[in-house]
């Protein structure tokens, strides 16, 4: 499964859009979806990890969640793991057939392990109001 995970920008490893590596799994989760500092696309079948560029979302006055949902779809994500998601982003993700998992785990590695072990359930609704 292709999983997009929101991460903080102090990630070790490669620059945006480049190949990643095992070190990227130690990146800290960013609790924000639309305005996350970074995104990783993780293939749970192969273990491949790559970093995606998010520079354009950080400068948006509005619509960052919807843009992030579109980027997730464009990257081929089947699921998203993030700390929180607002109503517009949640709706856009679900319309795109992308499952949303909310996680308070500290790192990408921990969140992926929880997903694999069945410790994360798909969100059934957004958990934040817009613009937080």
PDB file of C-alpha atoms in Angstrom:
ATOM      1  CA  UNK A   1       0.000   0.000   0.000  1.00  0.00           C
ATOM      2  CA  UNK A   2       1.209   3.530  -0.774  1.00  0.00           C
ATOM      3  CA  UNK A   3       0.949   5.646   2.386  1.00  0.00           C
ATOM      4  CA  UNK A   4       1.531   9.398   2.522  1.00  0.00           C
ATOM      5  CA  UNK A   5       2.759  10.525   5.946  1.00  0.00           C
ATOM      6  CA  UNK A   6       3.074  14.112   7.193  1.00  0.00           C
ATOM      7  CA  UNK A   7       6.478  14.856   8.694  1.00  0.00           C
ATOM      8  CA  UNK A   8       8.349  17.722  10.271  1.00  0.00           C
ATOM      9  CA  UNK A   9      11.063  19.285   8.154  1.00  0.00           C
ATOM     10  CA  UNK A  10      13.987  18.314  10.349  1.00  0.00           C
ATOM     11  CA  UNK A  11      14.123  15.005   8.483  1.00  0.00           C
ATOM     12  CA  UNK A  12      17.473  13.382   7.979  1.00  0.00           C
ATOM     13  CA  UNK A  13      18.274  12.147   4.508  1.00  0.00           C
ATOM     14  CA  UNK A  14      17.633  13.235   0.974  1.00  0.00           C
ATOM     15  CA  UNK A  15      16.262  16.511  -0.402  1.00  0.00           C
ATOM     16  CA  UNK A  16      12.638  16.762  -1.640  1.00  0.00           C
ATOM     17  CA  UNK A  17      11.690  14.534  -4.565  1.00  0.00           C
ATOM     18  CA  UNK A  18      14.874  12.479  -4.190  1.00  0.00           C
ATOM     19  CA  UNK A  19      15.093   8.903  -3.055  1.00  0.00           C
ATOM     20  CA  UNK A  20      14.986   8.347   0.648  1.00  0.00           C
ATOM     21  CA  UNK A  21      16.215   5.677   2.891  1.00  0.00           C
ATOM     22  CA  UNK A  22      15.829   4.028   6.211  1.00  0.00           C
ATOM     23  CA  UNK A  23      16.835   7.255   8.005  1.00  0.00           C
ATOM     24  CA  UNK A  24      13.657   8.916   6.739  1.00  0.00           C
ATOM     25  CA  UNK A  25      11.629   6.481   8.855  1.00  0.00           C
ATOM     26  CA  UNK A  26      12.978   8.259  11.943  1.00  0.00           C
ATOM     27  CA  UNK A  27      11.395  11.562  10.869  1.00  0.00           C
ATOM     28  CA  UNK A  28       8.923  13.028  13.360  1.00  0.00           C
ATOM     29  CA  UNK A  29       5.254  13.155  12.388  1.00  0.00           C
ATOM     30  CA  UNK A  30       3.856  16.611  11.711  1.00  0.00           C
ATOM     31  CA  UNK A  31       0.408  16.872  13.314  1.00  0.00           C
ATOM     32  CA  UNK A  32      -0.881  19.079  10.475  1.00  0.00           C
ATOM     33  CA  UNK A  33      -2.043  17.691   7.153  1.00  0.00           C
ATOM     34  CA  UNK A  34      -2.388  20.626   4.763  1.00  0.00           C
ATOM     35  CA  UNK A  35       0.421  22.684   6.215  1.00  0.00           C
ATOM     36  CA  UNK A  36       2.783  19.856   7.082  1.00  0.00           C
ATOM     37  CA  UNK A  37       6.412  20.747   6.685  1.00  0.00           C
ATOM     38  CA  UNK A  38       7.016  17.615   4.646  1.00  0.00           C
ATOM     39  CA  UNK A  39       5.481  14.482   3.204  1.00  0.00           C
ATOM     40  CA  UNK A  40       6.874  11.005   2.774  1.00  0.00           C
ATOM     41  CA  UNK A  41       5.394   8.415   0.460  1.00  0.00           C
ATOM     42  CA  UNK A  42       5.977   4.951   1.902  1.00  0.00           C
ATOM     43  CA  UNK A  43       5.358   1.692   0.088  1.00  0.00           C
ATOM     44  CA  UNK A  44       4.389  -0.791   2.787  1.00  0.00           C
ATOM     45  CA  UNK A  45       4.999  -3.781   0.485  1.00  0.00           C
ATOM     46  CA  UNK A  46       8.566  -2.926  -0.556  1.00  0.00           C
ATOM     47  CA  UNK A  47       9.687  -0.586   2.230  1.00  0.00           C
ATOM     48  CA  UNK A  48      10.589   2.124  -0.309  1.00  0.00           C
ATOM     49  CA  UNK A  49      10.359   5.673   1.054  1.00  0.00           C
ATOM     50  CA  UNK A  50      10.580   8.924  -0.854  1.00  0.00           C
ATOM     51  CA  UNK A  51      10.210  12.531   0.162  1.00  0.00           C
ATOM     52  CA  UNK A  52       7.738  14.786  -1.677  1.00  0.00           C
ATOM     53  CA  UNK A  53       8.036  18.538  -2.203  1.00  0.00           C
ATOM     54  CA  UNK A  54       5.581  20.644  -0.162  1.00  0.00           C
ATOM     55  CA  UNK A  55       6.895  24.162  -0.712  1.00  0.00           C
ATOM     56  CA  UNK A  56       3.796  25.342  -2.579  1.00  0.00           C
ATOM     57  CA  UNK A  57       1.397  24.415   0.260  1.00  0.00           C
ATOM     58  CA  UNK A  58       3.230  26.447   2.882  1.00  0.00           C
ATOM     59  CA  UNK A  59       2.536  29.722   1.063  1.00  0.00           C
ATOM     60  CA  UNK A  60      -1.194  29.245   0.454  1.00  0.00           C
ATOM     61  CA  UNK A  61      -3.556  31.544   2.346  1.00  0.00           C
ATOM     62  CA  UNK A  62      -6.380  29.016   1.956  1.00  0.00           C
ATOM     63  CA  UNK A  63      -6.919  25.576   0.503  1.00  0.00           C
ATOM     64  CA  UNK A  64      -3.717  23.948   1.754  1.00  0.00           C
ATOM     65  CA  UNK A  65      -5.593  20.830   2.868  1.00  0.00           C
ATOM     66  CA  UNK A  66      -7.303  20.419  -0.486  1.00  0.00           C
ATOM     67  CA  UNK A  67      -3.988  20.949  -2.304  1.00  0.00           C
ATOM     68  CA  UNK A  68      -2.318  18.388  -0.043  1.00  0.00           C
ATOM     69  CA  UNK A  69      -5.132  15.916  -0.761  1.00  0.00           C
ATOM     70  CA  UNK A  70      -4.586  16.443  -4.502  1.00  0.00           C
ATOM     71  CA  UNK A  71      -0.834  15.915  -4.066  1.00  0.00           C
ATOM     72  CA  UNK A  72      -1.553  12.673  -2.178  1.00  0.00           C
ATOM     73  CA  UNK A  73      -3.772  11.482  -5.023  1.00  0.00           C
ATOM     74  CA  UNK A  74      -1.223  12.525  -7.665  1.00  0.00           C
ATOM     75  CA  UNK A  75       1.487  10.581  -5.804  1.00  0.00           C
ATOM     76  CA  UNK A  76      -0.668   7.444  -5.837  1.00  0.00           C
ATOM     77  CA  UNK A  77      -1.362   7.372  -2.099  1.00  0.00           C
ATOM     78  CA  UNK A  78      -3.961   4.903  -0.957  1.00  0.00           C
ATOM     79  CA  UNK A  79      -3.832   6.126   2.639  1.00  0.00           C
ATOM     80  CA  UNK A  80      -2.660   9.116   4.660  1.00  0.00           C
ATOM     81  CA  UNK A  81      -1.239   9.097   8.174  1.00  0.00           C
ATOM     82  CA  UNK A  82      -1.280  12.455   9.933  1.00  0.00           C
ATOM     83  CA  UNK A  83      -1.943  13.919  13.342  1.00  0.00           C
ATOM     84  CA  UNK A  84      -5.058  15.893  12.436  1.00  0.00           C
ATOM     85  CA  UNK A  85      -7.212  16.628   9.408  1.00  0.00           C
ATOM     86  CA  UNK A  86      -9.792  19.330   8.747  1.00  0.00           C
ATOM     87  CA  UNK A  87     -13.173  18.934   7.048  1.00  0.00           C
ATOM     88  CA  UNK A  88     -12.247  20.066   3.521  1.00  0.00           C
ATOM     89  CA  UNK A  89      -9.102  17.966   3.372  1.00  0.00           C
ATOM     90  CA  UNK A  90     -10.916  14.958   4.848  1.00  0.00           C
ATOM     91  CA  UNK A  91     -13.693  15.237   2.259  1.00  0.00           C
ATOM     92  CA  UNK A  92     -11.211  15.619  -0.604  1.00  0.00           C
ATOM     93  CA  UNK A  93      -9.210  12.597   0.549  1.00  0.00           C
ATOM     94  CA  UNK A  94     -12.263  10.391   0.964  1.00  0.00           C
ATOM     95  CA  UNK A  95     -13.668  11.445  -2.431  1.00  0.00           C
ATOM     96  CA  UNK A  96     -10.333  10.398  -3.887  1.00  0.00           C
ATOM     97  CA  UNK A  97     -10.638   6.971  -2.265  1.00  0.00           C
ATOM     98  CA  UNK A  98      -7.786   7.697   0.151  1.00  0.00           C
ATOM     99  CA  UNK A  99      -8.145   6.338   3.694  1.00  0.00           C
ATOM    100  CA  UNK A 100      -7.232   8.688   6.543  1.00  0.00           C
ATOM    101  CA  UNK A 101      -5.463   7.464   9.678  1.00  0.00           C
ATOM    102  CA  UNK A 102      -4.888   9.789  12.618  1.00  0.00           C
ATOM    103  CA  UNK A 103      -1.802   9.073  14.668  1.00  0.00           C
ATOM    104  CA  UNK A 104      -0.086  10.546  17.702  1.00  0.00           C
ATOM    105  CA  UNK A 105       3.012   8.385  17.219  1.00  0.00           C
ATOM    106  CA  UNK A 106       6.307  10.242  17.363  1.00  0.00           C
ATOM    107  CA  UNK A 107       7.963   8.880  14.217  1.00  0.00           C
ATOM    108  CA  UNK A 108       7.129   7.546  10.778  1.00  0.00           C
ATOM    109  CA  UNK A 109       8.523   4.146  11.756  1.00  0.00           C
ATOM    110  CA  UNK A 110       6.202   3.944  14.800  1.00  0.00           C
ATOM    111  CA  UNK A 111       3.153   5.029  12.803  1.00  0.00           C
ATOM    112  CA  UNK A 112       3.832   2.507  10.027  1.00  0.00           C
ATOM    113  CA  UNK A 113       4.321  -0.251  12.594  1.00  0.00           C
ATOM    114  CA  UNK A 114       1.004   0.666  14.243  1.00  0.00           C
ATOM    115  CA  UNK A 115      -0.732   0.600  10.857  1.00  0.00           C
ATOM    116  CA  UNK A 116       0.743  -2.823  10.025  1.00  0.00           C
ATOM    117  CA  UNK A 117      -0.224  -4.187  13.451  1.00  0.00           C
ATOM    118  CA  UNK A 118      -3.813  -2.932  13.143  1.00  0.00           C
ATOM    119  CA  UNK A 119      -3.267  -0.268  15.803  1.00  0.00           C
ATOM    120  CA  UNK A 120      -4.573   2.559  13.611  1.00  0.00           C
ATOM    121  CA  UNK A 121      -8.209   2.644  12.578  1.00  0.00           C
ATOM    122  CA  UNK A 122      -9.425   4.672   9.595  1.00  0.00           C
ATOM    123  CA  UNK A 123     -10.853   8.042  10.636  1.00  0.00           C
ATOM    124  CA  UNK A 124     -14.600   8.338  10.120  1.00  0.00           C
ATOM    125  CA  UNK A 125     -14.658  12.133  10.229  1.00  0.00           C
ATOM    126  CA  UNK A 126     -12.333  15.140  10.462  1.00  0.00           C
ATOM    127  CA  UNK A 127     -11.006  15.899  13.925  1.00  0.00           C
ATOM    128  CA  UNK A 128     -10.355  19.638  13.481  1.00  0.00           C
ATOM    129  CA  UNK A 129     -12.183  22.707  12.293  1.00  0.00           C
ATOM    130  CA  UNK A 130     -10.603  24.423   9.302  1.00  0.00           C
ATOM    131  CA  UNK A 131      -7.576  26.756   9.621  1.00  0.00           C
ATOM    132  CA  UNK A 132      -5.977  25.671  12.881  1.00  0.00           C
TER     133      UNK A 132
END
